[in-house]
Short mmCIF file of C-alpha atoms in Angstrom, two decimals:
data_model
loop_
_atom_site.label_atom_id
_atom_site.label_comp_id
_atom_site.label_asym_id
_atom_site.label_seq_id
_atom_site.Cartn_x
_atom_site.Cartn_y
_atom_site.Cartn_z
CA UNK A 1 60.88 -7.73 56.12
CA UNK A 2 63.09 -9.50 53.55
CA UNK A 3 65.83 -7.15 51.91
CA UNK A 4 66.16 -7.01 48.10
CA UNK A 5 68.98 -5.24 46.45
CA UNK A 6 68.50 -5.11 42.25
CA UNK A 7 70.41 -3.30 40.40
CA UNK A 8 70.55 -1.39 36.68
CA UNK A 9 74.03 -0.43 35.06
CA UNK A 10 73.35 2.60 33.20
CA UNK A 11 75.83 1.25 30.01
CA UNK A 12 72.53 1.47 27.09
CA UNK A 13 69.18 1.86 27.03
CA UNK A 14 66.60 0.15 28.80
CA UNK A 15 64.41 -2.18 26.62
CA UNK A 16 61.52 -4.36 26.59
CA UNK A 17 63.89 -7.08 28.33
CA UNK A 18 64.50 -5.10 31.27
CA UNK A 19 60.77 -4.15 31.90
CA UNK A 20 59.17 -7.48 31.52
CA UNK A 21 62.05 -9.60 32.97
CA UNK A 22 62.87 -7.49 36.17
CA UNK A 23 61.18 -3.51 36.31
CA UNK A 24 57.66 -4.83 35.62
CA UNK A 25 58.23 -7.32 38.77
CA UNK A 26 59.98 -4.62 41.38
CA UNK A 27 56.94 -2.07 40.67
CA UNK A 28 54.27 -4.95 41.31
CA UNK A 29 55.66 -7.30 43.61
CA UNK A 30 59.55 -6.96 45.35
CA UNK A 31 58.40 -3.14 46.28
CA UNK A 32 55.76 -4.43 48.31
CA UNK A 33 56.40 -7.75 49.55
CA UNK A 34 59.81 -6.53 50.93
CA UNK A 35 62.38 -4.04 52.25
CA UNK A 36 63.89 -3.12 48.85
CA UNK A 37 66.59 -1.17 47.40
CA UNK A 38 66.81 -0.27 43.65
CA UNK A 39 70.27 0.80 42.76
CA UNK A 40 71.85 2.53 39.35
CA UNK A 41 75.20 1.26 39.61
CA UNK A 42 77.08 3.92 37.58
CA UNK A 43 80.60 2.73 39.02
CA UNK A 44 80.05 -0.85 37.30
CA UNK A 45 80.01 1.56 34.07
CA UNK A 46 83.28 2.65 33.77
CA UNK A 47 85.02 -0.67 33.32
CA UNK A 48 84.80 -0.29 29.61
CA UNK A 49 85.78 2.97 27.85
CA UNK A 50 82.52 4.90 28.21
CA UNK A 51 81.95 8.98 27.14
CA UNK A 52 81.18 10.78 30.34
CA UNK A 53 78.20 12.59 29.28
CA UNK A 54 76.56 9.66 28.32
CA UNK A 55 77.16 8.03 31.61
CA UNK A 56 75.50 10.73 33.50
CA UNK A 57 72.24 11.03 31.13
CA UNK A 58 71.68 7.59 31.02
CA UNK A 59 72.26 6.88 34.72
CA UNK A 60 69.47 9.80 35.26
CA UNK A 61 67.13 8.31 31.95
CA UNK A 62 67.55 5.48 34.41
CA UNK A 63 66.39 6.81 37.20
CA UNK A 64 63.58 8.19 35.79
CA UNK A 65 62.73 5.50 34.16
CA UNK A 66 62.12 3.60 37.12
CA UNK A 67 60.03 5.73 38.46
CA UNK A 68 58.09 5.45 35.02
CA UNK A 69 57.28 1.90 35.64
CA UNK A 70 56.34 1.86 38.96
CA UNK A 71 58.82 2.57 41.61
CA UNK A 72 57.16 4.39 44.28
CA UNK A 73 59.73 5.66 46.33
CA UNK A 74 57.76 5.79 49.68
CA UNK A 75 57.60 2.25 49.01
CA UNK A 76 61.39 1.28 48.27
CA UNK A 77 64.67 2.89 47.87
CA UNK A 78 65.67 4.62 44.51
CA UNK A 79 69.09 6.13 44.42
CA UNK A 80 72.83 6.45 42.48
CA UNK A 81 75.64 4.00 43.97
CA UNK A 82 78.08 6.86 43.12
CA UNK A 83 76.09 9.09 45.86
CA UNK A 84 76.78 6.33 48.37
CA UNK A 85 80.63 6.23 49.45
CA UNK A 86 80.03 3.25 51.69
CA UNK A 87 79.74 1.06 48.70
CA UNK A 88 83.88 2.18 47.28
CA UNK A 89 84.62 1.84 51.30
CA UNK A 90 83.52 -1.81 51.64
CA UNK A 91 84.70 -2.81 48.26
CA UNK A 92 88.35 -2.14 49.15
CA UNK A 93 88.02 -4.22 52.15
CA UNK A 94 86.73 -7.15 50.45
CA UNK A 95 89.30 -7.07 47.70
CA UNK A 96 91.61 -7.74 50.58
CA UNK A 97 89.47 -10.69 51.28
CA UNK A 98 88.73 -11.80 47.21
CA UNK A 99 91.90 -13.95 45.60
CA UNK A 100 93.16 -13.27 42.40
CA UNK A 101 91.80 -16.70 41.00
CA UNK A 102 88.37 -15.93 41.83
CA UNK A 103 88.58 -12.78 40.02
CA UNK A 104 89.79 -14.66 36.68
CA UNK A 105 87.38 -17.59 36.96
CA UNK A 106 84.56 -15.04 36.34
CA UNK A 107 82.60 -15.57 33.12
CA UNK A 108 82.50 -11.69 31.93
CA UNK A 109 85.91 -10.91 32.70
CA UNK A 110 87.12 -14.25 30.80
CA UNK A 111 85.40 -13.38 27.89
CA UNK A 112 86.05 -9.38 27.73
CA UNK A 113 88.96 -10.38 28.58
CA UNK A 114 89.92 -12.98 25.87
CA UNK A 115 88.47 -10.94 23.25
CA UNK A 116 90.92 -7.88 23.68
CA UNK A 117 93.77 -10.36 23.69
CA UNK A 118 92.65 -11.07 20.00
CA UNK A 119 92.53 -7.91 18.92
CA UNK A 120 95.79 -6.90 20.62
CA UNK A 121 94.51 -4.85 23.17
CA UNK A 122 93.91 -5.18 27.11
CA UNK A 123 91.24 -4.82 29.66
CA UNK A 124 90.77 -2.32 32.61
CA UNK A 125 91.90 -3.87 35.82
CA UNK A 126 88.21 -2.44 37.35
CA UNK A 127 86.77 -5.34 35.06
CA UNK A 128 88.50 -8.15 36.78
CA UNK A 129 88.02 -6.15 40.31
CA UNK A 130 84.39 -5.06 39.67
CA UNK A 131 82.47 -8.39 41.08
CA UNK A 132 84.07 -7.56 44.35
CA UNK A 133 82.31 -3.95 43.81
CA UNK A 134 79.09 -6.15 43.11
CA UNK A 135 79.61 -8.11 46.26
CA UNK A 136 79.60 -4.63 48.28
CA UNK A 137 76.45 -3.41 46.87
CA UNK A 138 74.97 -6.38 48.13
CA UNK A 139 76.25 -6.92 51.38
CA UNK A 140 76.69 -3.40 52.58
CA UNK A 141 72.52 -3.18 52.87
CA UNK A 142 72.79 -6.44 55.28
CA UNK A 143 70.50 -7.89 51.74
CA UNK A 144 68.75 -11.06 52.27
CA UNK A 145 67.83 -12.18 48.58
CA UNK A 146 69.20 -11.12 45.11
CA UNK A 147 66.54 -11.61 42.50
CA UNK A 148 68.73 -12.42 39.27
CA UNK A 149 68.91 -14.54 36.38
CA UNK A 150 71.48 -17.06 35.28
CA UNK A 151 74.00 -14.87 34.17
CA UNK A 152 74.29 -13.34 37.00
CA UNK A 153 73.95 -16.15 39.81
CA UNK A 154 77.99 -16.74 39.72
CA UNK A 155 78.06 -13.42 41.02
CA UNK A 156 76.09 -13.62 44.07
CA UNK A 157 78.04 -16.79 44.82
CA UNK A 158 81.07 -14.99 44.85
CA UNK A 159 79.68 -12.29 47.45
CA UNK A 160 78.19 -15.24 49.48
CA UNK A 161 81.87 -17.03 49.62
CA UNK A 162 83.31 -13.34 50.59
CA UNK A 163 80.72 -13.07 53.42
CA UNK A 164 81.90 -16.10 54.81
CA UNK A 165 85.36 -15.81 54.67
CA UNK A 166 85.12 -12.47 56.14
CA UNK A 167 82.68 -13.70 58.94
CA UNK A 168 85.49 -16.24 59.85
CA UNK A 169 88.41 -14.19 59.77
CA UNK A 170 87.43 -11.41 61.29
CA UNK A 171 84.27 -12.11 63.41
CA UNK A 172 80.63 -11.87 61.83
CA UNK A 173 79.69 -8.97 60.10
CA UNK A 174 77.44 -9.21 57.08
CA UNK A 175 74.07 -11.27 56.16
CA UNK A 176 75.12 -13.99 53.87
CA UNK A 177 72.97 -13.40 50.87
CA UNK A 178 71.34 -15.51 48.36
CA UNK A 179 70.48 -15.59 44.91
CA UNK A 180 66.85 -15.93 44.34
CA UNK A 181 65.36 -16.97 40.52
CA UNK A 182 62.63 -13.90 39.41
CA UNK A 183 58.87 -15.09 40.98
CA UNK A 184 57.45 -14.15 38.09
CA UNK A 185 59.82 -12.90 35.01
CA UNK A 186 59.71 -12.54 31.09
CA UNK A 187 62.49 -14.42 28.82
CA UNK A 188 62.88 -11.60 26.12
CA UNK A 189 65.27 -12.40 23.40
CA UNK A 190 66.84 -10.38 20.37
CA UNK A 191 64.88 -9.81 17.49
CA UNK A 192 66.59 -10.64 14.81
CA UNK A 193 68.45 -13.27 16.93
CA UNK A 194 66.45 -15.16 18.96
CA UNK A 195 69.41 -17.22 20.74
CA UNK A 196 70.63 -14.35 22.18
CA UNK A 197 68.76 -12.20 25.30
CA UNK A 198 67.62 -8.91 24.62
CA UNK A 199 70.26 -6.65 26.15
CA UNK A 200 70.67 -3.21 26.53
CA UNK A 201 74.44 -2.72 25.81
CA UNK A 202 74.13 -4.91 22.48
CA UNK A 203 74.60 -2.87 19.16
CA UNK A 204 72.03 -5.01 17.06
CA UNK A 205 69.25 -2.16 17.29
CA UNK A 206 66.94 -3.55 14.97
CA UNK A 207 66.35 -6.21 17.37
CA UNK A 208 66.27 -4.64 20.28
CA UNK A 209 62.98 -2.71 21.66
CA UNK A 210 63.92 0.19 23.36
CA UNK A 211 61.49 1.59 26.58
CA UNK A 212 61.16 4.66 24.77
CA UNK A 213 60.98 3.91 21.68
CA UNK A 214 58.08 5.26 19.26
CA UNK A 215 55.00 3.11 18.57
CA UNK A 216 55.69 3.31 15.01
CA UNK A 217 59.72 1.92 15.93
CA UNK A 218 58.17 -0.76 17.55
CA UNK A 219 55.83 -1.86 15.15
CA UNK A 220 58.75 -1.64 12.51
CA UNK A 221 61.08 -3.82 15.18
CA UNK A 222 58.43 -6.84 15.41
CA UNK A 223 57.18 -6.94 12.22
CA UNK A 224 60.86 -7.65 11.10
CA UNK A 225 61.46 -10.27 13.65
CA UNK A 226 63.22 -13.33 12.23
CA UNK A 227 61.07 -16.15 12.71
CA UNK A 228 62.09 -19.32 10.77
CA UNK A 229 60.80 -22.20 8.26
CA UNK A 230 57.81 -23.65 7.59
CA UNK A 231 54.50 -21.51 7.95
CA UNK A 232 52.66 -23.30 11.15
CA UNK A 233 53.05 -21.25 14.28
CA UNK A 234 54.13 -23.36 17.12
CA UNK A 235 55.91 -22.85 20.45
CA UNK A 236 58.89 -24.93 20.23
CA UNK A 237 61.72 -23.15 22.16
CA UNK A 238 64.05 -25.35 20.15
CA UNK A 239 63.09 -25.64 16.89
CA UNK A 240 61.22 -22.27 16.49
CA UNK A 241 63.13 -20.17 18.59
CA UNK A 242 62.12 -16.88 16.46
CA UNK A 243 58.31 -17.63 16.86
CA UNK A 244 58.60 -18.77 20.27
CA UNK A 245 60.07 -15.91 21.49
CA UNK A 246 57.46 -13.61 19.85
CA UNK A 247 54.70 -15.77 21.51
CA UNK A 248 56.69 -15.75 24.43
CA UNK A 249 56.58 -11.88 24.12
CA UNK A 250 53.02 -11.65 23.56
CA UNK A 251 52.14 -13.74 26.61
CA UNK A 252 54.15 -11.68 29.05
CA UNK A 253 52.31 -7.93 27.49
CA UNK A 254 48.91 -9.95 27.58
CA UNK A 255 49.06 -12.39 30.83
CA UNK A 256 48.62 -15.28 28.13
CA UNK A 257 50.18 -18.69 28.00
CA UNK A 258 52.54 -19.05 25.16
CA UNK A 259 51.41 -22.49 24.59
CA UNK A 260 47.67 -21.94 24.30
CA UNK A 261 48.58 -18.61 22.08
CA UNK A 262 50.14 -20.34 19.57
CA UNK A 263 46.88 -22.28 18.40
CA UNK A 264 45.28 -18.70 17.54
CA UNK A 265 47.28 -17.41 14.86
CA UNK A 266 47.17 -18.98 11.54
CA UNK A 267 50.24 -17.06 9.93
CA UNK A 268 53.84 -15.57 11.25
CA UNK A 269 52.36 -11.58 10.16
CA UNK A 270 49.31 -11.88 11.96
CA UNK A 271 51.06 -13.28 15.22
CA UNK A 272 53.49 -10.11 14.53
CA UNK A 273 50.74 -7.69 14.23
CA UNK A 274 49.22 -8.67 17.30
CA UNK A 275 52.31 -8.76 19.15
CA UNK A 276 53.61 -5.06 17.93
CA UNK A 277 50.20 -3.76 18.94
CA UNK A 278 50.65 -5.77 22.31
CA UNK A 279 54.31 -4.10 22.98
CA UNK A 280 52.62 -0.49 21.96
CA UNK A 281 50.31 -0.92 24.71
CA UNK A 282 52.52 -2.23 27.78
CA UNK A 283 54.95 0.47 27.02
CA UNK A 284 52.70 3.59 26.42
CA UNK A 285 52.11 4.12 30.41
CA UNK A 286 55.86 3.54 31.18
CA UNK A 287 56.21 6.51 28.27
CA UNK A 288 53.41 8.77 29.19
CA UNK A 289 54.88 8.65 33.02
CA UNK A 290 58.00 9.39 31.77
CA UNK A 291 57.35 12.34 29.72
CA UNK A 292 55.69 13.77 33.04
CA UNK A 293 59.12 12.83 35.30
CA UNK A 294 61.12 14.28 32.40
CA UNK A 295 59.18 17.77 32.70
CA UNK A 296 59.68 18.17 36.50
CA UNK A 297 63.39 17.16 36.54
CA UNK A 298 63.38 18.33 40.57
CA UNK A 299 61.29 15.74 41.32
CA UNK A 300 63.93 13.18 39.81
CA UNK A 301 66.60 14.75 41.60
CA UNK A 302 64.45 14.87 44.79
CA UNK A 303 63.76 11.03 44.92
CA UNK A 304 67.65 10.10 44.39
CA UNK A 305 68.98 12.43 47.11
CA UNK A 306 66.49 11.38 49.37
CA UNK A 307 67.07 7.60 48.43
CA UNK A 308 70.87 7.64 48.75
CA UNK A 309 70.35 9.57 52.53
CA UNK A 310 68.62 6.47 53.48
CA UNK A 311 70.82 4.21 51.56
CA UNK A 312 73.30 5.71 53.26
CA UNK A 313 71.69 5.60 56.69
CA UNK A 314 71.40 1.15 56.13
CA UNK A 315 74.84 0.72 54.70
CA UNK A 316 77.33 3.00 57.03
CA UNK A 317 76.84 1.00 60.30
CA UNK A 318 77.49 -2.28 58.47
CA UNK A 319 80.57 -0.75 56.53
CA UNK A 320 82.05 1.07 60.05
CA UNK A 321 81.39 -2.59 61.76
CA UNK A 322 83.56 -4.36 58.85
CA UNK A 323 86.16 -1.32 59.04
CA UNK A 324 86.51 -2.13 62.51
CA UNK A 325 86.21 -5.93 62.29
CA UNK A 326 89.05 -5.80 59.98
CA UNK A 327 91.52 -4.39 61.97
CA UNK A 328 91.24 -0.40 61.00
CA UNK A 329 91.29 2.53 63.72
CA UNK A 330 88.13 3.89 64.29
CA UNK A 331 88.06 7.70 63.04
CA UNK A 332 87.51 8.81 66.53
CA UNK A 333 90.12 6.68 67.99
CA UNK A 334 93.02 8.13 65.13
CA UNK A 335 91.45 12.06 65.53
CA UNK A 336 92.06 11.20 69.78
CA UNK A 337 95.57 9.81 69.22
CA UNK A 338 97.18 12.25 66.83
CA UNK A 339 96.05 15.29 69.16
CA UNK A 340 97.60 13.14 72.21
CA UNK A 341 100.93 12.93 70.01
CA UNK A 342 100.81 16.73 69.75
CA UNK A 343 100.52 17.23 73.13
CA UNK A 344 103.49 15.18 73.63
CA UNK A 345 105.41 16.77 71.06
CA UNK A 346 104.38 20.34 72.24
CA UNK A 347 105.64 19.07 75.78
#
């Protein structure tokens, strides 16, 4: 079967973005069209300052989480990249195969980067070095495709160029990956600023539905949408961005067209009543599952050790292969050596 690696940094809470662009899609179709691994990659979250605690509860709300909407993990792989050493291991290597000007020519780090300049201040050196981390979550797990969205595409080319190089240096070792667009994927943008995507880490919470949010939160959250001028509901990406993106909403809770929806609403409030009601429905499973992982925590903690053993199982022959491809003493080889050097010695 086709490998999938996806990933979810545990840096905010999941929202409605995450479910209907990606989640909704590994629970009904990546889980069982292919060999798949779902990763929380809780290293990628301490490039920024971050408080500990809140690391580790959101990395398990996570978890749990994914369970929630679907995950079955005799189906796919669930587990914590932190639990999984071979993914630090291969990183190192292939920062010894990355160049520095690769590192700075990557979008995030330019702009993180550039916007602590202007306020004086500097950015940690695991931001520039963390696609390289990326690329090792991918190609430790030998992955075939990497379902992701624009964003994230420049990525996945950089772990593509570092298989390569690394093939051709050093003999081949790792599955040269590709990025794949989402089969089947929800564009869910901000609330209150329908340019933008709906993302987790972003601090504008009024636009920004949350998994577990309450019904009545939700309602609040749509009903104050921005939409913009003139009264005629029409889906016009461009020049209605704020309506199209609640139609656009509406279509992906209901399996509707956004087109065809937009002829059925004569007014912006009932279109947002019908769409809060919508979002209340798609989520209350995710939240009802969730309340049941949340009160048998063991089970939680049963599905990520048990995920990162087999995680583990897939990535360590790859990562000893590219250890050894790269020039390093096997363990065995270094353990047999230094005991022959004592023997000598003793002698």
């Amino acid at each position: 079967m086709t490998r999938v690696f996806s990933g979810v940094k545990p840096t905010g809470h999941l929202t409605l973005g995450n479910y209907l662009g990606a989640m909704r899609r590994w629970a009904a179709l990546d889980q069982h069209e292919s060999d798949a691994l779902f990763c929380i990659v809780d290293l990628h979250a301490l490039t920024v300052d971050h408080d500990p605690a809140r690391v580790r509860r959101l990395s398990r709300q996570a978890a749990t989480l994914l369970l929630a909407a679907g995950l079955d993990p005799k189906l796919c792989t669930v587990f914590v990249q932190s639990h999984v050493d071979e993914h630090a291991r291969l990183s190192y290597l292939l920062e010894c195969v990355a160049t520095d000007g690769e590192m700075r020519r990557m979008i995030q780090y330019k702009e993180k980067a550039a916007r602590e300049r202007v306020r004086g201040g500097s950015v940690r050196l695991s931001l520039l070095t963390y696609p390289v981390l990326m690329a090792a979550d991918i190609l430790a797990y030998g992955t075939d495709q990497v379902p992701v969205g624009d964003d994230q595409t420049q990525h996945v080319e950089l772990a593509r160029d570092l298989a390569v190089r690394f093939n051709q240096r050093y003999g081949h070792t790792f599955v040269v990956p590709r990025a794949t667009p989402p089969q089947v994927a929800a564009r869910v943008m901000n609330l209150q600023d329908p340019t933008a995507k709906m993302g987790k880490s972003d601090d504008s919470g009024p636009g920004i539905v949350y998994l577990l949010d309450e019904p009545d939160v939700v309602r609040k959250k749509v009903m104050r949408a921005v939409t913009d001028s003139g009264r005629e509901v029409v889906y016009d990406r461009a020049a209605q961005p704020g309506v199209a993106n609640l139609l656009e909403i509406l279509a992906a809770c209901t399996g509707g067209n956004p087109s065809e929806l937009s002829g059925v609403y004569e007014s912006y409030g009932a279109l947002k009543s019908v769409t809060a009601e919508a979002v209340v429905e798609v989520l209350r499973p995710v939240q009802e599952r969730h309340r049941e992982l949340c009160a048998d925590p063991g089970f939680v903690e049963g599905v990520l050790r048990d995920g990162a053993e087999r995680a583990r199982a897939m990535a360590r022959p790859v990562v000893d292969a590219a250890y050894r491809a790269i020039g390093l003493l096997p363990a065995s080889a270094a353990t047999t050596a230094a005991a022959a050097a004592d023997i000598e010695v003793t002698a």
